[in-house]
Tab-separated table of C-alpha atoms and ligand atoms in Angstrom:
chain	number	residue	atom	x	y	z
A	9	UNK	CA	-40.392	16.032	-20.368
A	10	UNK	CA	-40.936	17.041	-16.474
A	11	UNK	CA	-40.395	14.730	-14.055
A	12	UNK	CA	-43.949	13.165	-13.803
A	13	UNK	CA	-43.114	11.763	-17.389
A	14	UNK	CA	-40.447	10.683	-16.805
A	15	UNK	CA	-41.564	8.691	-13.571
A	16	UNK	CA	-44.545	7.836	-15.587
A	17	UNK	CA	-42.835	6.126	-18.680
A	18	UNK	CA	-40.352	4.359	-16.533
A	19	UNK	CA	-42.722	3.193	-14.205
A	20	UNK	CA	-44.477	1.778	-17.342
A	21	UNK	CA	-41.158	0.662	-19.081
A	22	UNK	CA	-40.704	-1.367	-15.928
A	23	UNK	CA	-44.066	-2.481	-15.568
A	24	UNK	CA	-44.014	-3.917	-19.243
A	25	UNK	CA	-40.749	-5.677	-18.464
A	26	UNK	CA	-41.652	-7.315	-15.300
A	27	UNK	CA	-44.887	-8.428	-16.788
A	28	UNK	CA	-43.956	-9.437	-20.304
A	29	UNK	CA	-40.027	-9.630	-20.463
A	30	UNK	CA	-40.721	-8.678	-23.585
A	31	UNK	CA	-39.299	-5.208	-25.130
A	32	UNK	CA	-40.498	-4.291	-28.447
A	33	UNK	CA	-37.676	-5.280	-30.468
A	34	UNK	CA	-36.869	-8.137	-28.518
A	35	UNK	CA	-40.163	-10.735	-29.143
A	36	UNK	CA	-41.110	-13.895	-28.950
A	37	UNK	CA	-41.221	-14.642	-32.111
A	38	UNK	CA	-42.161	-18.411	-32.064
A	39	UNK	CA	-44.236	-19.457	-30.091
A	40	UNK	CA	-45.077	-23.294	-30.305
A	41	UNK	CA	-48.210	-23.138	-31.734
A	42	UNK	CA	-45.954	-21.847	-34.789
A	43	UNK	CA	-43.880	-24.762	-34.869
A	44	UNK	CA	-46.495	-27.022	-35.487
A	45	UNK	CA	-48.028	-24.772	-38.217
A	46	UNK	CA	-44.670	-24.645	-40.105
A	47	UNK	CA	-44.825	-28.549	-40.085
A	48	UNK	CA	-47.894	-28.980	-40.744
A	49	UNK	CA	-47.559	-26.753	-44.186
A	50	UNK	CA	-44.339	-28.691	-44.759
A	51	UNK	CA	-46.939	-31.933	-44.848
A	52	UNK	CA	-49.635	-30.283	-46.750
A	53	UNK	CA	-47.545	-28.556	-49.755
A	54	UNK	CA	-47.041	-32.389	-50.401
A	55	UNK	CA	-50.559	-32.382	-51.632
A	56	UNK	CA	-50.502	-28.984	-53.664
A	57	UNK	CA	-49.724	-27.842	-57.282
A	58	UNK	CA	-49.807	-23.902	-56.154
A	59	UNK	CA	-48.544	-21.746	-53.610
A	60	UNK	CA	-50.032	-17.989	-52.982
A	61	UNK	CA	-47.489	-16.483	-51.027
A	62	UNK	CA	-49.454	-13.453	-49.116
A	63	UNK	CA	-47.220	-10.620	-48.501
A	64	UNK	CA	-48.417	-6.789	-47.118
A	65	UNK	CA	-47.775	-4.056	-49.615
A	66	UNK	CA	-46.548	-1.126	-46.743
A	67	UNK	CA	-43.322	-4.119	-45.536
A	68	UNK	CA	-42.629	-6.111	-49.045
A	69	UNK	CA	-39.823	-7.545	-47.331
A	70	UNK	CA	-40.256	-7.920	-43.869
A	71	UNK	CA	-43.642	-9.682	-44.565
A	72	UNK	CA	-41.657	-12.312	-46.471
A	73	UNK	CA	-40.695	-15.602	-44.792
A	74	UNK	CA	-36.501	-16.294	-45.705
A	75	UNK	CA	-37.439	-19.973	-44.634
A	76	UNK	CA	-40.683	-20.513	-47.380
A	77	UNK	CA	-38.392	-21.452	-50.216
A	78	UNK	CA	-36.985	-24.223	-48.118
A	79	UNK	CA	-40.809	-25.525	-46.887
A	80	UNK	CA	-42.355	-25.324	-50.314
A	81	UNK	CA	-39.125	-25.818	-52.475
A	82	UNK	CA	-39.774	-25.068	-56.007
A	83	UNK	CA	-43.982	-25.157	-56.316
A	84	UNK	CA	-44.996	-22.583	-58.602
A	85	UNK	CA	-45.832	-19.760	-56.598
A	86	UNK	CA	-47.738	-16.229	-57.040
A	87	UNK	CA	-46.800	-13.732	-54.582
A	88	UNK	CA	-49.652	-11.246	-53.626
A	89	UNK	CA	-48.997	-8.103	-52.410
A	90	UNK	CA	-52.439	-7.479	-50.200
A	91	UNK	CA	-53.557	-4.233	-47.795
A	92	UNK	CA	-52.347	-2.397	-51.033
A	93	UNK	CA	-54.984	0.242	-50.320
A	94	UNK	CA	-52.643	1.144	-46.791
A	95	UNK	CA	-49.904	1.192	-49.179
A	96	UNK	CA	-48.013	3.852	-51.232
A	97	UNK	CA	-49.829	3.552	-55.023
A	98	UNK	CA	-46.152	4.226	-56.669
A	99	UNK	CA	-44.814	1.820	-54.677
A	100	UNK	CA	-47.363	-0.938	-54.958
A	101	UNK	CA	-46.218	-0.507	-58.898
A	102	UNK	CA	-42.647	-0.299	-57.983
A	103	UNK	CA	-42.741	-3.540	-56.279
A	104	UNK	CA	-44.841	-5.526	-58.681
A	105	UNK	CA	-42.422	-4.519	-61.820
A	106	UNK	CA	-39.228	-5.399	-59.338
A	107	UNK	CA	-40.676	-8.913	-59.145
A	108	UNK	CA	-41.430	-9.305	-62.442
A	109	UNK	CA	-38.268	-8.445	-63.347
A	110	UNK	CA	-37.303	-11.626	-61.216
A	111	UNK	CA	-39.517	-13.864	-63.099
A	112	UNK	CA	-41.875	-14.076	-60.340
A	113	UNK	CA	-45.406	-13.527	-60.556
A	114	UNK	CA	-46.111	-11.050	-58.074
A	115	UNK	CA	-50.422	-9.193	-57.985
A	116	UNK	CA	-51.812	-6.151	-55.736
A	117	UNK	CA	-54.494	-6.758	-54.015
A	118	UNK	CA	-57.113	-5.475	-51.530
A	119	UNK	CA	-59.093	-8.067	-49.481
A	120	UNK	CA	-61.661	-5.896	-48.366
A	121	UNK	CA	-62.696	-4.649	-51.773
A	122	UNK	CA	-61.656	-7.950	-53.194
A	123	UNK	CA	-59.886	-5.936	-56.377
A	124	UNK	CA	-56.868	-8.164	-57.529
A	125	UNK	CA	-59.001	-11.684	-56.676
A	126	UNK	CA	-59.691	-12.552	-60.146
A	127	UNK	CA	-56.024	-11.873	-60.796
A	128	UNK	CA	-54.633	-14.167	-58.576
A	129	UNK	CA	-57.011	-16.706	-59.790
A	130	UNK	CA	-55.824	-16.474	-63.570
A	131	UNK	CA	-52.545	-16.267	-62.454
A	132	UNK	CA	-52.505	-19.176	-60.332
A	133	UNK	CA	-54.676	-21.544	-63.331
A	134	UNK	CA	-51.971	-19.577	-65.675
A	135	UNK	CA	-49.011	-21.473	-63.801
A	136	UNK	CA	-51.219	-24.456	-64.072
A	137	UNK	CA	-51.674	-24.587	-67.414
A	138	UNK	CA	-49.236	-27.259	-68.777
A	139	UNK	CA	-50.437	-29.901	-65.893
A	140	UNK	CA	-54.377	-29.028	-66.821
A	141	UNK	CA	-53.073	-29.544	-70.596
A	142	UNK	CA	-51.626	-32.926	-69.662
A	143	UNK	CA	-54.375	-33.915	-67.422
A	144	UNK	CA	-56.876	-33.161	-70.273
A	145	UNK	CA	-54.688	-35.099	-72.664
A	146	UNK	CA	-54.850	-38.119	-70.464
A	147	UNK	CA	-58.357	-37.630	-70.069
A	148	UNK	CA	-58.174	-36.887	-66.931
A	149	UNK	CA	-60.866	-33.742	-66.702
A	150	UNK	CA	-61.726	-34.039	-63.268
A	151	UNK	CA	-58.669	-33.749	-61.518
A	152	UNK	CA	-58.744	-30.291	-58.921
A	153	UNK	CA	-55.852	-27.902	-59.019
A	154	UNK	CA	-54.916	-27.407	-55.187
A	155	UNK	CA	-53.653	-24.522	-54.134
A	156	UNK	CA	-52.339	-23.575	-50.174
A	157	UNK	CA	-52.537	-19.967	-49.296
A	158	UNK	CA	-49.587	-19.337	-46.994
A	159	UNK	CA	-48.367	-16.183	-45.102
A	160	UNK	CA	-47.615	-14.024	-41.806
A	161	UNK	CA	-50.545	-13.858	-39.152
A	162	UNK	CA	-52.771	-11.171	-39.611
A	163	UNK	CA	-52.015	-10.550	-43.529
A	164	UNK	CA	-55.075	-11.477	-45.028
A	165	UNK	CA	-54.834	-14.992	-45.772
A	166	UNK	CA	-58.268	-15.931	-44.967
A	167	UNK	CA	-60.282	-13.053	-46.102
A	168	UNK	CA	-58.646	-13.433	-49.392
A	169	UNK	CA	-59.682	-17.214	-49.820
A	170	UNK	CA	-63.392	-16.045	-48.496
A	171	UNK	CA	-63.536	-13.494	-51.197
A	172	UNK	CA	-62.319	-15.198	-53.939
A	173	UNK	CA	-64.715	-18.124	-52.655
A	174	UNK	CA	-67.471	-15.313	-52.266
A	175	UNK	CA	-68.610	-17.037	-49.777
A	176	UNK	CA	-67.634	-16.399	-45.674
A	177	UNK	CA	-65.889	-20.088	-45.171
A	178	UNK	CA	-63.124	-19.188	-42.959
A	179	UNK	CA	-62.911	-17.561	-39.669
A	180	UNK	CA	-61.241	-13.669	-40.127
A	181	UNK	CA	-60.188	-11.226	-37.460
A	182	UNK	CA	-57.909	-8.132	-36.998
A	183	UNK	CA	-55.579	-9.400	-34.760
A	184	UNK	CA	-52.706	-12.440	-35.321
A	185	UNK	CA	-53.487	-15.708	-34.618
A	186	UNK	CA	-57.089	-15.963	-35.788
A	187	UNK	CA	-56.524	-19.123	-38.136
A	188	UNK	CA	-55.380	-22.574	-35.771
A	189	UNK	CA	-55.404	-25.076	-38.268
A	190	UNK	CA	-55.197	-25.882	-41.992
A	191	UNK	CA	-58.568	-25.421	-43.514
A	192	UNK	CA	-59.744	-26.834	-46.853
A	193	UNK	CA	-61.854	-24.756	-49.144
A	194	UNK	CA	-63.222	-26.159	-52.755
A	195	UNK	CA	-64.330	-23.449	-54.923
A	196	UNK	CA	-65.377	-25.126	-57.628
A	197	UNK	CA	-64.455	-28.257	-59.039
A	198	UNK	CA	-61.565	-27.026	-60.860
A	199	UNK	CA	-59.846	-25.052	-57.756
A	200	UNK	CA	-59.281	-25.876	-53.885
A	201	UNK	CA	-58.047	-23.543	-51.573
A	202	UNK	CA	-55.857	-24.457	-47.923
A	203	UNK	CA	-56.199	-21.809	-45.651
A	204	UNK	CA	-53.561	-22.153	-43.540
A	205	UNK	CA	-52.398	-20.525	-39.843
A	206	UNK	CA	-50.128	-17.281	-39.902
A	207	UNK	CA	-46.430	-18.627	-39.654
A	208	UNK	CA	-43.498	-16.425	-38.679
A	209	UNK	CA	-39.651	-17.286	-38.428
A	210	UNK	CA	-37.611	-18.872	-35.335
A	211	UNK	CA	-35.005	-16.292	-35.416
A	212	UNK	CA	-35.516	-12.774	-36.933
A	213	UNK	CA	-32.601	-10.699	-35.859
A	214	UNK	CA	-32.971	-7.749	-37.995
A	215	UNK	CA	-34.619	-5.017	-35.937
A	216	UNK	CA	-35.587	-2.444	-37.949
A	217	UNK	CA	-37.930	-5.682	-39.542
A	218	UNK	CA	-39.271	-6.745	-36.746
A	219	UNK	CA	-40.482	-2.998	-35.867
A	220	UNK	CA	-42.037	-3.133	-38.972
A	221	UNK	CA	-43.760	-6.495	-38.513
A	222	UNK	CA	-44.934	-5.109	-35.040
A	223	UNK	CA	-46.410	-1.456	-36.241
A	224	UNK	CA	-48.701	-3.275	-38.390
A	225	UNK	CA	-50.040	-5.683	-36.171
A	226	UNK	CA	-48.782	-8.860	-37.139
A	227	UNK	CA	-47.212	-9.631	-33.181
A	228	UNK	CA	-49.497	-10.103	-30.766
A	229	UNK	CA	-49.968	-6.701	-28.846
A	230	UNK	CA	-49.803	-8.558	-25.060
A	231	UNK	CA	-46.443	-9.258	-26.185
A	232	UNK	CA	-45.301	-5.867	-26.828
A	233	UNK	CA	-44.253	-2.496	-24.994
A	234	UNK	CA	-46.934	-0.144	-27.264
A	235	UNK	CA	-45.381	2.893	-26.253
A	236	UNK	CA	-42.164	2.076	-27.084
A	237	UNK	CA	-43.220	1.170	-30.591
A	238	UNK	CA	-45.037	3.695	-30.887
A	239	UNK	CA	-42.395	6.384	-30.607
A	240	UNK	CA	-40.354	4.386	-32.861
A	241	UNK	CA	-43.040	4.340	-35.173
A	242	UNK	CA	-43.158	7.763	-35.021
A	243	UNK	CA	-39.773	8.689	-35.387
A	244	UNK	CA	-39.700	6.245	-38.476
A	245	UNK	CA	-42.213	8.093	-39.985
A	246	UNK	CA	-41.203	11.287	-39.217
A	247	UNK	CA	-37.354	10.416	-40.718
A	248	UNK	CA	-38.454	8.502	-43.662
A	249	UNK	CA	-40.547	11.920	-45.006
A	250	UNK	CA	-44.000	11.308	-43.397
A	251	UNK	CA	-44.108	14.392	-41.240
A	252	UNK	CA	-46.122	15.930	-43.201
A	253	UNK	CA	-48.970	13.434	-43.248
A	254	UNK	CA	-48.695	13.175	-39.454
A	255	UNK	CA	-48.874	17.031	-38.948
A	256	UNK	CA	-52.082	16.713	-40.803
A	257	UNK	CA	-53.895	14.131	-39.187
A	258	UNK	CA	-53.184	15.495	-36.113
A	259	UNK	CA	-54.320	19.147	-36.800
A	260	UNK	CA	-50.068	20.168	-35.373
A	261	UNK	CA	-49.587	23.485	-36.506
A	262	UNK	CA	-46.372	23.683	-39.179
A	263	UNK	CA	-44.303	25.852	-36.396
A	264	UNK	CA	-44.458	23.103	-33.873
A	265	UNK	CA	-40.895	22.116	-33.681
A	266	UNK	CA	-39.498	18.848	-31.342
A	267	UNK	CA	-36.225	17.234	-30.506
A	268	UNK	CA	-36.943	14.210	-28.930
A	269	UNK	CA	-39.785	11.741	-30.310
A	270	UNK	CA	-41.922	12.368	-27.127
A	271	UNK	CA	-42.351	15.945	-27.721
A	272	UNK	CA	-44.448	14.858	-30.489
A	273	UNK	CA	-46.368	12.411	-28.562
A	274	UNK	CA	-46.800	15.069	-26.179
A	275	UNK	CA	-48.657	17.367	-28.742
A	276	UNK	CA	-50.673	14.217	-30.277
A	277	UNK	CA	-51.693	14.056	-26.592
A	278	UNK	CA	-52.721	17.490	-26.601
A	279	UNK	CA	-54.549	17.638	-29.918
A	280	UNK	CA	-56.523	14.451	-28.903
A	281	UNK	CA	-57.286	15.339	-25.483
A	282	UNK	CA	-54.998	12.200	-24.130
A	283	UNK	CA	-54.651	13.588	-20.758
A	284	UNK	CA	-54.584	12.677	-17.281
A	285	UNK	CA	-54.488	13.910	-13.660
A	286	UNK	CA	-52.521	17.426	-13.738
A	287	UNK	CA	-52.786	17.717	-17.470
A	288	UNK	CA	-50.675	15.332	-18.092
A	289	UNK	CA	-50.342	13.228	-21.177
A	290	UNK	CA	-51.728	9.341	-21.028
A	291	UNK	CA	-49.376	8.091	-23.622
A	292	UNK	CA	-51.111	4.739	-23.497
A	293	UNK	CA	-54.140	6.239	-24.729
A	294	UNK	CA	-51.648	8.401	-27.347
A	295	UNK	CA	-50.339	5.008	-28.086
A	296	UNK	CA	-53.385	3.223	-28.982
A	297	UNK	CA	-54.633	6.226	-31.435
A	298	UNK	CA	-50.975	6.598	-33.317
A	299	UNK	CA	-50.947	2.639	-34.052
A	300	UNK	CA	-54.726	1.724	-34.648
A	301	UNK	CA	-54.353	5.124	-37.446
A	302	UNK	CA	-51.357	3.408	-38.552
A	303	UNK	CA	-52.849	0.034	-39.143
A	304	UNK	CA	-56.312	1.389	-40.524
A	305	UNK	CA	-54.553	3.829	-43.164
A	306	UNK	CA	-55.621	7.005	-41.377
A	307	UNK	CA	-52.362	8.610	-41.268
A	308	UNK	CA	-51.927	7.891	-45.083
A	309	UNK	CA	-51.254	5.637	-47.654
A	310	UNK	CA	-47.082	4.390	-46.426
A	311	UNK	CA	-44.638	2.310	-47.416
A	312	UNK	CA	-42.034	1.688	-45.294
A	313	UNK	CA	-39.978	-0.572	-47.054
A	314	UNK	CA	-39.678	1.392	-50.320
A	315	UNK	CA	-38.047	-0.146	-54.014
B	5	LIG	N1	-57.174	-2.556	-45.183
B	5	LIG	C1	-57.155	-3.848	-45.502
B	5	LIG	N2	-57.462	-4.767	-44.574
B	5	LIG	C2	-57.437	-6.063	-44.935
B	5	LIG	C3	-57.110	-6.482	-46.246
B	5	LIG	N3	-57.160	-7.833	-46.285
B	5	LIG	C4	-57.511	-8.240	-45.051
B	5	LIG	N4	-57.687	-7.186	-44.229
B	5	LIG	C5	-58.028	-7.225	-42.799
B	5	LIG	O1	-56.918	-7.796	-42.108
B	5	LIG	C6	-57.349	-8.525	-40.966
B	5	LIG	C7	-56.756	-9.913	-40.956
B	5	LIG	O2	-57.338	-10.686	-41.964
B	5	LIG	P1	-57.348	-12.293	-41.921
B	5	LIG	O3	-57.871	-12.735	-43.258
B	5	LIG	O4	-58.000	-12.806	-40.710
B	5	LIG	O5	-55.764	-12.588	-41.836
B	5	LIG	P2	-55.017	-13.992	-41.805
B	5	LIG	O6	-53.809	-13.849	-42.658
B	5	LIG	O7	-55.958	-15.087	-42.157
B	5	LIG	O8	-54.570	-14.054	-40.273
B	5	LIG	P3	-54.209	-15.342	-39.342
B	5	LIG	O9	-55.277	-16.363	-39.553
B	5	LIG	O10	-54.220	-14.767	-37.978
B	5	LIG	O11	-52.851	-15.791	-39.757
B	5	LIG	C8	-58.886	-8.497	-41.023
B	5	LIG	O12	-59.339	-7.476	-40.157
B	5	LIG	C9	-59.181	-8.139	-42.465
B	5	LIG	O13	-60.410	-7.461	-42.620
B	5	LIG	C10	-56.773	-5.462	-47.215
B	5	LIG	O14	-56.448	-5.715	-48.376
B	5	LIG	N5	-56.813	-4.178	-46.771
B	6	LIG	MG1	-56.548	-16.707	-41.109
C-alpha cells in the first residue's frame, strides 16, 4: 500500500469513527425500537399455538436468537432455514439432518421462489395435529391455528408469510428494519400468520458472529465501517477455502499472489475499474461491489458457519 492508501483508509477509518462511533465489530446492537419488539412478541406468543423460527442458511447459528427459548418457552416451533439458494446445497442438508437429529423440525427454504412454503405449512398443521384432533372432538371446527413468524431483521420473515399467503400483505425490503410492528395475516380460516419486526439480542459478544450477521446485511449499513467489513469478509472467505470462487468472479488471474487482505482489494479495484484520482483504488466503491455480490449470491453459493 503507498502512502496515499494509507492516508486514504485512515482518513476514512477516522471519518467513520467520528461520525458513527461505531467500528464494525463493535455495533449497536439494540437499538430501542428492538426493545419494544422483543416485548411486544413476548405479549403476542401468549396468543399463538406455533412458532416459525426464521433462520438464514449461509449463518445457521449466528442467525439464531440465544434469548427465543426464554420469550416463547416451549411453543412448538419449526425452524426454517431460508436464503438457502445463497447457501452451500451440502450444507443446507447437513444442517437440516443435525436438527433433526435434535428432535427439532428444522425446513429449507427459498422466499423468492417460494420452494419449501408448503413444507413449512404441513409441518407447522403437523405439530398441530393433536390440538386440531381435540378441537374437532369438542366440536369445536372453527377454531384458527395461530402461528407468529419470528426472526432477525432482514431474514425473510415477511416475504415468506406473503408467499405462503400468495398474496403481497406485508411490506418487504432488502435492508433491516423494514417490518415496525406486529402484523396479522389470516390465510384461510384454518391458519393465521403474525408477521412480526426483525429482533436481535442486547448483548452479542462473540465477534466472529456478529461479522457474520453484518456481511449479510442484517445491521443497518449507516451503522457500520463497510470497508472494514469488507476486508474481513474477504479474508474470511479467502481462509475458510473460498478463494477460488472469488478469483473467479473477479476475472484475478491464478498467479496473483497477496499478503495482506488489501492487496486483494487492490486488484478487485483494478479488475472493476474502482479507481480514483492518480489511479488509485476507491475502496468504497470496491466495498460496495464485494458485499452487495456477497449478499446477492454472486460470488457463490457459501456457508460460513459450516456442520
Ligand atoms: N436470495 C433470497 N432472498 C430472499 C429470500 N427470502 C427473502 N429474500 C429477500 O430478503 C430481503 C428481506 O426480506 P423481508 O421479507 O423484508 O425480511 P424480514 O425478515 O421481514 O425483515 P424485517 O422486517 O426488516 O425484519 C428481501 O429483499 C427479500 O426479497 C430467499 O430465500 N433468498
Ligand atoms: Mg418484515
Amino acid at each position: 500500500m503507498d502512502m496515499y492508501q494509507k492516508r486514504k483508509m485512515r482518513k476514512n477509518k477516522k471519518m467513520n469513527e467520528d461520525e458513527k462511533n461505531t467500528p464494525s465489530t463493535n455495533i449497536n446492537w439494540y437499538p430501542g425500537h428492538m426493545a419494544k419488539a422483543r416485548r411486544e412478541i413476548g405479549e403476542a406468543v401468549k396468543q399463538v399455538d406455533v412458532v416459525i423460527e426464521i433462520i438464514d442458511a449461509r449463518i445457521p447459528v449466528a442467525s439464531r436468537n440465544p434469548i427465543l427459548n426464554e420469550i416463547i418457552g416451549d411453543k412448538p416451533r419449526v425452524i426454517v432455514l431460508n436464503k438457502s439458494d445463497l447457501s452451500d446445497d451440502r450444507q443446507n442438508k447437513a444442517w437440516v439432518e443435525s436438527f433433526k437429529q435434535k428432535n427439532q423440525v428444522a425446513v429449507l427454504t427459498n422466499g423468492n421462489s417460494g420452494s419449501g412454503m408448503k413444507e413449512v405449512v404441513d409441518k407447522a398443521l403437523q405439530l398441530m395435529k393433536d390440538k386440531i384432533d381435540a378441537q374437532i372432538e369438542k366440536g369445536r371446527i372453527g377454531a384458527s391455528i395461530k402461528v407468529m413468524v419470528v426472526g432477525i431483521p432482514n431474514v425473510g420473515k415477511s416475504t415468506l408469510i406473503n408467499k405462503i399467503a400468495k398474496k403481497q400483505t406485508t411490506e418487504t425490503g432488502n435492508k433491516p428494519g423494514v417490518t415496525k410492528k406486529n402484523q396479522w395475516v389470516r390465510l384461510s380460516d384454518k391458519i393465521q400468520l403474525l408477521d412480526t419486526p426483525g429482533v436481535l439480542w442486547p448483548k452479542f459478544d462473540n465477534a466472529v458472529y456478529a461479522r457474520h450477521l453484518a456481511y449479510i446485511g442484517t445491521i443497518k449499513d449507516e451503522v457500520i465501517d463497510k470497508e472494514e467489513l469488507t476486508a474481513d469478509l474477504l479474508k474470511e472467505l479467502v481462509e475458510t477455502g473460498y478463494k477460488k470462487e472469488i478469483f473467479e468472479r473477479y476475472k484475478i488471474d491464478e498467479s496473483f499472489e497477496f499478503d495482506q487482505i488489501f492487496e486483494l482489494m487492490d486488484e478487485i479495484g483494478r479488475k472493476r475499474g474502482c479507481l480514483v484520482r492518480g489511479n488509485m483504488v476507491d475502496y468504497t466503491k470496491v466495498s460496495n461491489i464485494v458485499l452487495d455480490e456477497f449478499r446477492t449470491g454472486k460470488i457463490g453459493k457459501i456457508t460460513l458457519e459450516k456442520r
